[in-house]
PDB file of C-alpha atoms in Angstrom:
ATOM      1  CA  MET A   1     -93.535  25.724  14.268  1.00 48.00           C
ATOM      2  CA  SER A   2     -96.394  26.454  12.662  1.00 48.00           C
ATOM      3  CA  ASN A   3     -98.645  24.185  10.408  1.00 53.00           C
ATOM      4  CA  ASN A   4     -98.972  26.717   7.975  1.00 54.00           C
ATOM      5  CA  ASP A   5     -95.246  26.214   6.843  1.00 54.00           C
ATOM      6  CA  PRO A   6     -95.552  25.146   3.088  1.00 54.00           C
ATOM      7  CA  ARG A   7     -92.122  23.324   3.376  1.00 55.00           C
ATOM      8  CA  PRO A   8     -92.438  19.522   3.519  1.00 51.00           C
ATOM      9  CA  GLU A   9     -92.179  17.929   6.675  1.00 51.00           C
ATOM     10  CA  THR A  10     -88.555  16.165   6.344  1.00 47.00           C
ATOM     11  CA  GLU A  11     -87.192  19.807   4.880  1.00 47.00           C
ATOM     12  CA  ALA A  12     -88.742  21.561   7.930  1.00 46.00           C
ATOM     13  CA  GLU A  13     -86.933  19.211  10.542  1.00 50.00           C
ATOM     14  CA  GLY A  14     -83.189  20.039   8.870  1.00 51.00           C
ATOM     15  CA  GLN A  15     -82.835  17.027   6.457  1.00 53.00           C
ATOM     16  CA  MET A  16     -81.464  17.668   3.431  1.00 53.00           C
ATOM     17  CA  PRO A  17     -83.176  15.533   0.198  1.00 54.00           C
ATOM     18  CA  ASP A  18     -81.718  12.492  -1.370  1.00 54.00           C
ATOM     19  CA  ASP A  19     -80.985  14.245  -4.624  1.00 52.00           C
ATOM     20  CA  ALA A  20     -78.687  16.811  -3.036  1.00 51.00           C
ATOM     21  CA  ILE A  21     -76.002  14.621  -2.050  1.00 51.00           C
ATOM     22  CA  ASP A  22     -72.677  14.849  -4.080  1.00 53.00           C
ATOM     23  CA  PRO A  23     -71.861  11.465  -5.445  1.00 53.00           C
ATOM     24  CA  SER A  24     -68.263  12.735  -5.852  1.00 50.00           C
ATOM     25  CA  VAL A  25     -68.083  13.139  -1.790  1.00 49.00           C
ATOM     26  CA  GLU A  26     -68.683   9.081  -1.658  1.00 49.00           C
ATOM     27  CA  ASN A  27     -65.972   8.347  -4.249  1.00 51.00           C
ATOM     28  CA  ASP A  28     -63.464  10.115  -2.484  1.00 51.00           C
ATOM     29  CA  SER A  29     -63.655   7.834   0.833  1.00 51.00           C
ATOM     30  CA  ALA A  30     -63.597   4.577  -1.557  1.00 50.00           C
ATOM     31  CA  PRO A  31     -59.673   2.677  -1.789  1.00 51.00           C
ATOM     32  CA  ASN A  32     -57.971   3.327  -4.856  1.00 51.00           C
ATOM     33  CA  PRO A  33     -56.809  -0.276  -6.332  1.00 47.00           C
ATOM     34  CA  ALA A  34     -54.334   1.645  -8.264  1.00 44.00           C
ATOM     35  CA  ALA A  35     -52.584   3.198  -5.362  1.00 46.00           C
ATOM     36  CA  GLU A  36     -52.281   0.392  -2.871  1.00 47.00           C
ATOM     37  CA  GLY A  37     -51.171  -2.166  -5.365  1.00 48.00           C
ATOM     38  CA  ASP A  38     -48.340  -4.503  -4.185  1.00 61.00           C
ATOM     39  CA  VAL A  39     -44.542  -3.322  -5.562  1.00 63.00           C
ATOM     40  CA  SER A  40     -43.609  -5.348  -8.777  1.00 76.00           C
ATOM     41  CA  ASP A  41     -41.104  -8.545  -8.805  1.00 74.00           C
ATOM     42  CA  ALA A  42     -39.058  -6.660 -10.945  1.00 76.00           C
ATOM     43  CA  GLU A  43     -38.591  -3.443  -8.348  1.00 77.00           C
ATOM     44  CA  ILE A  44     -37.687  -5.970  -5.620  1.00 78.00           C
ATOM     45  CA  GLU A  45     -35.096  -7.688  -7.604  1.00 76.00           C
ATOM     46  CA  ALA A  46     -33.516  -4.488  -8.570  1.00 76.00           C
ATOM     47  CA  GLU A  47     -33.636  -3.284  -4.897  1.00 76.00           C
ATOM     48  CA  LEU A  48     -31.725  -6.457  -3.769  1.00 76.00           C
ATOM     49  CA  GLU A  49     -29.494  -6.335  -6.592  1.00 76.00           C
ATOM     50  CA  ARG A  50     -28.808  -2.623  -5.211  1.00 78.00           C
ATOM     51  CA  GLU A  51     -27.716  -3.919  -1.959  1.00 76.00           C
ATOM     52  CA  LEU A  52     -25.833  -6.530  -2.777  1.00 75.00           C
ATOM     53  CA  GLY A  53     -23.803  -4.278  -4.937  1.00 76.00           C
ATOM     54  CA  MET A  54     -23.332  -2.014  -1.857  1.00 82.00           C
ATOM     55  CA  GLU A  55     -22.265  -5.224   0.200  1.00 80.00           C
ATOM     56  CA  ASP A  56     -20.160  -5.999  -2.187  1.00 79.00           C
ATOM     57  CA  GLU A  57     -18.392  -2.494  -2.491  1.00 79.00           C
ATOM     58  CA  VAL A  58     -17.863  -2.320   1.412  1.00 81.00           C
ATOM     59  CA  LEU A  59     -16.152  -5.593   1.459  1.00 84.00           C
ATOM     60  CA  LYS A  60     -13.856  -4.183  -1.465  1.00 82.00           C
ATOM     61  CA  TRP A  61     -12.949  -1.324   0.114  1.00 86.00           C
ATOM     62  CA  LYS A  62     -12.454  -2.943   3.771  1.00 84.00           C
ATOM     63  CA  ASP A  63     -10.104  -5.460   1.859  1.00 84.00           C
ATOM     64  CA  MET A  64      -7.848  -2.791   0.272  1.00 85.00           C
ATOM     65  CA  ALA A  65      -8.142  -0.896   3.776  1.00 85.00           C
ATOM     66  CA  THR A  66      -6.729  -4.215   5.338  1.00 87.00           C
ATOM     67  CA  ARG A  67      -4.011  -4.706   2.233  1.00 85.00           C
ATOM     68  CA  ALA A  68      -3.111  -1.276   2.532  1.00 85.00           C
ATOM     69  CA  ALA A  69      -2.491  -1.395   6.597  1.00 85.00           C
ATOM     70  CA  ALA A  70      -0.248  -4.672   6.224  1.00 86.00           C
ATOM     71  CA  GLU A  71       1.886  -3.002   3.340  1.00 86.00           C
ATOM     72  CA  LEU A  72       2.358   0.181   5.813  1.00 85.00           C
ATOM     73  CA  ASP A  73       3.161  -2.237   9.037  1.00 85.00           C
ATOM     74  CA  ASN A  74       5.404  -4.256   6.585  1.00 87.00           C
ATOM     75  CA  TYR A  75       7.060  -1.094   5.429  1.00 83.00           C
ATOM     76  CA  ARG A  76       7.688   0.137   9.044  1.00 85.00           C
ATOM     77  CA  LYS A  77       9.020  -2.911  10.048  1.00 85.00           C
ATOM     78  CA  ARG A  78      11.652  -2.702   6.998  1.00 85.00           C
ATOM     79  CA  MET A  79      12.561   0.733   7.589  1.00 83.00           C
ATOM     80  CA  ALA A  80      13.462   0.123  11.418  1.00 78.00           C
ATOM     81  CA  ARG A  81      15.472  -3.020  10.223  1.00 79.00           C
ATOM     82  CA  GLU A  82      17.312  -1.025   7.729  1.00 77.00           C
ATOM     83  CA  LYS A  83      18.011   1.747   9.938  1.00 76.00           C
ATOM     84  CA  MET A  84      19.087  -0.831  12.714  1.00 72.00           C
ATOM     85  CA  ASP A  85      21.702  -2.255   9.837  1.00 71.00           C
ATOM     86  CA  ALA A  86      22.988   1.267   9.086  1.00 71.00           C
ATOM     87  CA  ILE A  87      23.816   1.785  12.789  1.00 68.00           C
ATOM     88  CA  ARG A  88      25.214  -1.610  13.426  1.00 69.00           C
ATOM     89  CA  TYR A  89      27.478  -1.677   9.936  1.00 72.00           C
ATOM     90  CA  ALA A  90      28.377   2.301   9.531  1.00 75.00           C
ATOM     91  CA  ASN A  91      31.800   1.389  10.422  1.00 79.00           C
ATOM     92  CA  GLN A  92      32.214  -1.265   8.174  1.00 84.00           C
ATOM     93  CA  ARG A  93      34.407   0.561   5.650  1.00 84.00           C
ATOM     94  CA  LEU A  94      36.396   2.128   8.459  1.00 85.00           C
ATOM     95  CA  LEU A  95      37.135  -1.512   9.669  1.00 88.00           C
ATOM     96  CA  GLU A  96      38.157  -2.619   6.360  1.00 88.00           C
ATOM     97  CA  GLU A  97      40.726  -0.069   5.815  1.00 88.00           C
ATOM     98  CA  LEU A  98      42.031  -0.602   9.052  1.00 90.00           C
ATOM     99  CA  LEU A  99      42.547  -4.250   8.848  1.00 92.00           C
ATOM    100  CA  PRO A 100      45.462  -3.966   6.705  1.00 92.00           C
ATOM    101  CA  VAL A 101      47.255  -1.751   9.366  1.00 92.00           C
ATOM    102  CA  ILE A 102      46.250  -4.057  11.845  1.00 92.00           C
ATOM    103  CA  ASP A 103      48.006  -7.027  10.041  1.00 92.00           C
ATOM    104  CA  ASN A 104      51.426  -5.056   9.573  1.00 92.00           C
ATOM    105  CA  PHE A 105      51.069  -4.021  13.114  1.00 92.00           C
ATOM    106  CA  GLU A 106      50.991  -7.823  14.497  1.00 89.00           C
ATOM    107  CA  MET A 107      53.934  -8.648  11.915  1.00 90.00           C
ATOM    108  CA  GLY A 108      55.987  -5.912  13.976  1.00 90.00           C
ATOM    109  CA  MET A 109      55.038  -7.635  17.145  1.00 90.00           C
ATOM    110  CA  MET A 110      56.009 -10.918  15.821  1.00 88.00           C
ATOM    111  CA  ALA A 111      59.587  -9.574  15.194  1.00 88.00           C
ATOM    112  CA  ALA A 112      59.623  -7.442  18.598  1.00 88.00           C
ATOM    113  CA  SER A 113      58.496 -10.952  20.434  1.00 88.00           C
ATOM    114  CA  GLN A 114      62.194 -12.016  20.299  1.00 88.00           C
ATOM    115  CA  ASP A 115      63.092  -9.561  23.154  1.00 88.00           C
ATOM    116  CA  GLN A 116      59.782  -9.122  25.173  1.00 86.00           C
ATOM    117  CA  SER A 117      61.670  -7.635  28.061  1.00 88.00           C
ATOM    118  CA  SER A 118      62.420  -4.694  25.527  1.00 88.00           C
ATOM    119  CA  MET A 119      60.431  -1.074  26.131  1.00 91.00           C
ATOM    120  CA  ILE A 120      59.640  -1.513  22.214  1.00 89.00           C
ATOM    121  CA  TYR A 121      57.648  -4.819  22.729  1.00 90.00           C
ATOM    122  CA  GLN A 122      55.989  -3.639  25.688  1.00 91.00           C
ATOM    123  CA  GLY A 123      54.789  -0.746  24.458  1.00 92.00           C
ATOM    124  CA  MET A 124      53.629  -2.670  21.229  1.00 92.00           C
ATOM    125  CA  ALA A 125      51.975  -4.772  23.485  1.00 92.00           C
ATOM    126  CA  MET A 126      49.948  -2.065  24.986  1.00 93.00           C
ATOM    127  CA  VAL A 127      48.787  -0.736  21.653  1.00 92.00           C
ATOM    128  CA  GLN A 128      47.684  -4.134  20.533  1.00 91.00           C
ATOM    129  CA  LYS A 129      45.182  -4.446  23.710  1.00 92.00           C
ATOM    130  CA  GLN A 130      43.977  -1.281  22.782  1.00 93.00           C
ATOM    131  CA  LEU A 131      43.386  -2.159  19.347  1.00 91.00           C
ATOM    132  CA  GLY A 132      41.667  -5.607  20.343  1.00 91.00           C
ATOM    133  CA  ASP A 133      39.422  -3.361  22.813  1.00 92.00           C
ATOM    134  CA  PHE A 134      38.434  -1.158  20.249  1.00 90.00           C
ATOM    135  CA  LEU A 135      37.278  -3.943  17.956  1.00 90.00           C
ATOM    136  CA  SER A 136      35.346  -5.532  20.461  1.00 90.00           C
ATOM    137  CA  SER A 137      33.520  -2.415  21.082  1.00 88.00           C
ATOM    138  CA  GLN A 138      32.467  -2.170  17.422  1.00 86.00           C
ATOM    139  CA  ASN A 139      31.301  -5.820  17.674  1.00 87.00           C
ATOM    140  CA  VAL A 140      34.266  -7.173  15.458  1.00 91.00           C
ATOM    141  CA  GLU A 141      35.885 -10.319  16.302  1.00 92.00           C
ATOM    142  CA  GLU A 142      38.067 -12.573  14.948  1.00 93.00           C
ATOM    143  CA  VAL A 143      37.251 -15.679  12.734  1.00 94.00           C
ATOM    144  CA  GLN A 144      38.183 -18.952  14.582  1.00 92.00           C
ATOM    145  CA  ALA A 145      40.444 -20.777  11.867  1.00 93.00           C
ATOM    146  CA  GLU A 146      43.272 -22.889  13.249  1.00 92.00           C
ATOM    147  CA  GLY A 147      42.124 -26.424  14.329  1.00 91.00           C
ATOM    148  CA  GLN A 148      38.725 -25.967  12.819  1.00 93.00           C
ATOM    149  CA  MET A 149      37.416 -27.308   9.843  1.00 94.00           C
ATOM    150  CA  PHE A 150      37.123 -25.623   7.088  1.00 95.00           C
ATOM    151  CA  ASP A 151      34.175 -23.647   6.063  1.00 94.00           C
ATOM    152  CA  PRO A 152      34.064 -21.767   2.803  1.00 93.00           C
ATOM    153  CA  ASN A 153      31.714 -19.204   4.031  1.00 93.00           C
ATOM    154  CA  LEU A 154      34.315 -18.148   6.725  1.00 94.00           C
ATOM    155  CA  HIS A 155      37.973 -18.973   5.191  1.00 96.00           C
ATOM    156  CA  ASP A 156      39.850 -18.754   2.257  1.00 94.00           C
ATOM    157  CA  ALA A 157      42.139 -21.824   1.599  1.00 94.00           C
ATOM    158  CA  LEU A 158      45.545 -20.373   0.157  1.00 94.00           C
ATOM    159  CA  SER A 159      46.771 -24.365  -0.206  1.00 93.00           C
ATOM    160  CA  GLN A 160      46.812 -27.755   0.836  1.00 93.00           C
ATOM    161  CA  GLN A 161      49.204 -29.862   2.937  1.00 91.00           C
ATOM    162  CA  GLU A 162      49.226 -33.411   3.336  1.00 90.00           C
ATOM    163  CA  ASN A 163      49.096 -34.505   6.961  1.00 90.00           C
ATOM    164  CA  ALA A 164      48.332 -38.032   8.265  1.00 87.00           C
ATOM    165  CA  GLU A 165      47.675 -36.759  11.948  1.00 88.00           C
ATOM    166  CA  VAL A 166      44.329 -34.815  11.571  1.00 89.00           C
ATOM    167  CA  GLU A 167      41.503 -35.287   9.476  1.00 91.00           C
ATOM    168  CA  GLU A 168      41.050 -34.063   6.025  1.00 92.00           C
ATOM    169  CA  GLY A 169      40.111 -30.658   5.812  1.00 93.00           C
ATOM    170  CA  THR A 170      41.323 -29.434   9.085  1.00 94.00           C
ATOM    171  CA  ILE A 171      43.019 -25.726   8.708  1.00 95.00           C
ATOM    172  CA  LEU A 172      46.534 -26.517   9.790  1.00 94.00           C
ATOM    173  CA  GLN A 173      47.701 -22.746   9.688  1.00 93.00           C
ATOM    174  CA  VAL A 174      46.499 -19.065   9.605  1.00 94.00           C
ATOM    175  CA  MET A 175      48.147 -17.133   6.852  1.00 93.00           C
ATOM    176  CA  ARG A 176      45.966 -13.688   7.729  1.00 94.00           C
ATOM    177  CA  LYS A 177      43.472 -13.704  10.192  1.00 94.00           C
ATOM    178  CA  GLY A 178      39.675 -13.080   8.999  1.00 95.00           C
ATOM    179  CA  TYR A 179      37.261 -10.918  10.836  1.00 95.00           C
ATOM    180  CA  ARG A 180      33.121 -10.248  11.045  1.00 92.00           C
ATOM    181  CA  LEU A 181      31.246  -7.702  12.153  1.00 90.00           C
ATOM    182  CA  GLY A 182      28.237  -9.245  13.999  1.00 85.00           C
ATOM    183  CA  ASP A 183      26.928 -11.476  11.757  1.00 85.00           C
ATOM    184  CA  ARG A 184      28.624 -10.405   8.564  1.00 88.00           C
ATOM    185  CA  LEU A 185      31.988 -11.408   7.275  1.00 92.00           C
ATOM    186  CA  ILE A 186      34.209  -8.474   7.009  1.00 92.00           C
ATOM    187  CA  ARG A 187      37.107 -10.645   5.766  1.00 94.00           C
ATOM    188  CA  PRO A 188      37.761 -14.510   5.193  1.00 95.00           C
ATOM    189  CA  ALA A 189      40.902 -15.912   6.857  1.00 95.00           C
ATOM    190  CA  ASN A 190      43.588 -16.963   4.670  1.00 96.00           C
ATOM    191  CA  VAL A 191      44.567 -20.429   5.764  1.00 96.00           C
ATOM    192  CA  ILE A 192      46.305 -23.846   4.937  1.00 95.00           C
ATOM    193  CA  VAL A 193      44.140 -27.097   4.883  1.00 95.00           C
ATOM    194  CA  ALA A 194      45.248 -30.445   5.392  1.00 94.00           C
ATOM    195  CA  LYS A 195      44.233 -33.053   3.101  1.00 91.00           C
ATOM    196  CA  ALA A 196      45.062 -36.811   3.187  1.00 88.00           C
ATOM    197  CA  PRO A 197      48.261 -38.395   2.004  1.00 87.00           C
ATOM    198  CA  GLU A 198      48.359 -39.927  -1.265  1.00 81.00           C
ATOM    199  CA  ALA A 199      49.027 -43.759  -0.906  1.00 71.00           C
ATOM    200  CA  SER A 200      52.419 -44.458  -2.613  1.00 63.00           C
ATOM    201  CA  GLU A 201      53.054 -47.135  -5.134  1.00 57.00           C
ATOM    202  CA  GLY A 202      53.666 -50.169  -3.783  1.00 54.00           C
ATOM    203  CA  GLY A 203      52.069 -49.286  -0.494  1.00 51.00           C
ATOM    204  CA  ASP A 204      49.824 -52.179  -0.481  1.00 53.00           C
ATOM    205  CA  GLY A 205      52.571 -54.511   0.400  1.00 46.00           C
ATOM    206  CA  GLN A 206      52.873 -56.463  -2.528  1.00 45.00           C
TER     207      GLN A 206
END
């Protein structure tokens, strides 16, 4: 470099004077307290409340879904049970109408039994067996009555008779048979029930 260069030494060496630096450049690198300030307590509380509200909403819908699933399961079970009952008791009306016919047939059997060697009686006995097989196939069974204790759920008492030989309440005679279909009573048995003899006057031996 020539010593005749009129510029100052610092400028000649490529250095900028101090007054050439822009103050605004230095301020850009300084931290901004407003931008990096902490989140307020109110904002934190609002966020917590929002999250708790979402959790409550989730629990509410989960509970509703559980209840709906349980109700659907109960509905399916109820429909299956009703379907089974409908199949099981579908012939109940027919059987109820058939019972009086069976009653009359058995009365005819009693009359024909006076001559059990006759062809009429033997033919009726075969029909009676077929009727019994049919009832069994339909899950129909006769209500046990004679010699049993009277049960108002199964028996219909037509009258009472004094009887000292059996316990009071014992069924002495069946006037009309009763039947039930599975665990359902189709018709109660009409019966005569024993009662204790009344004490006669002076029966105390005085």
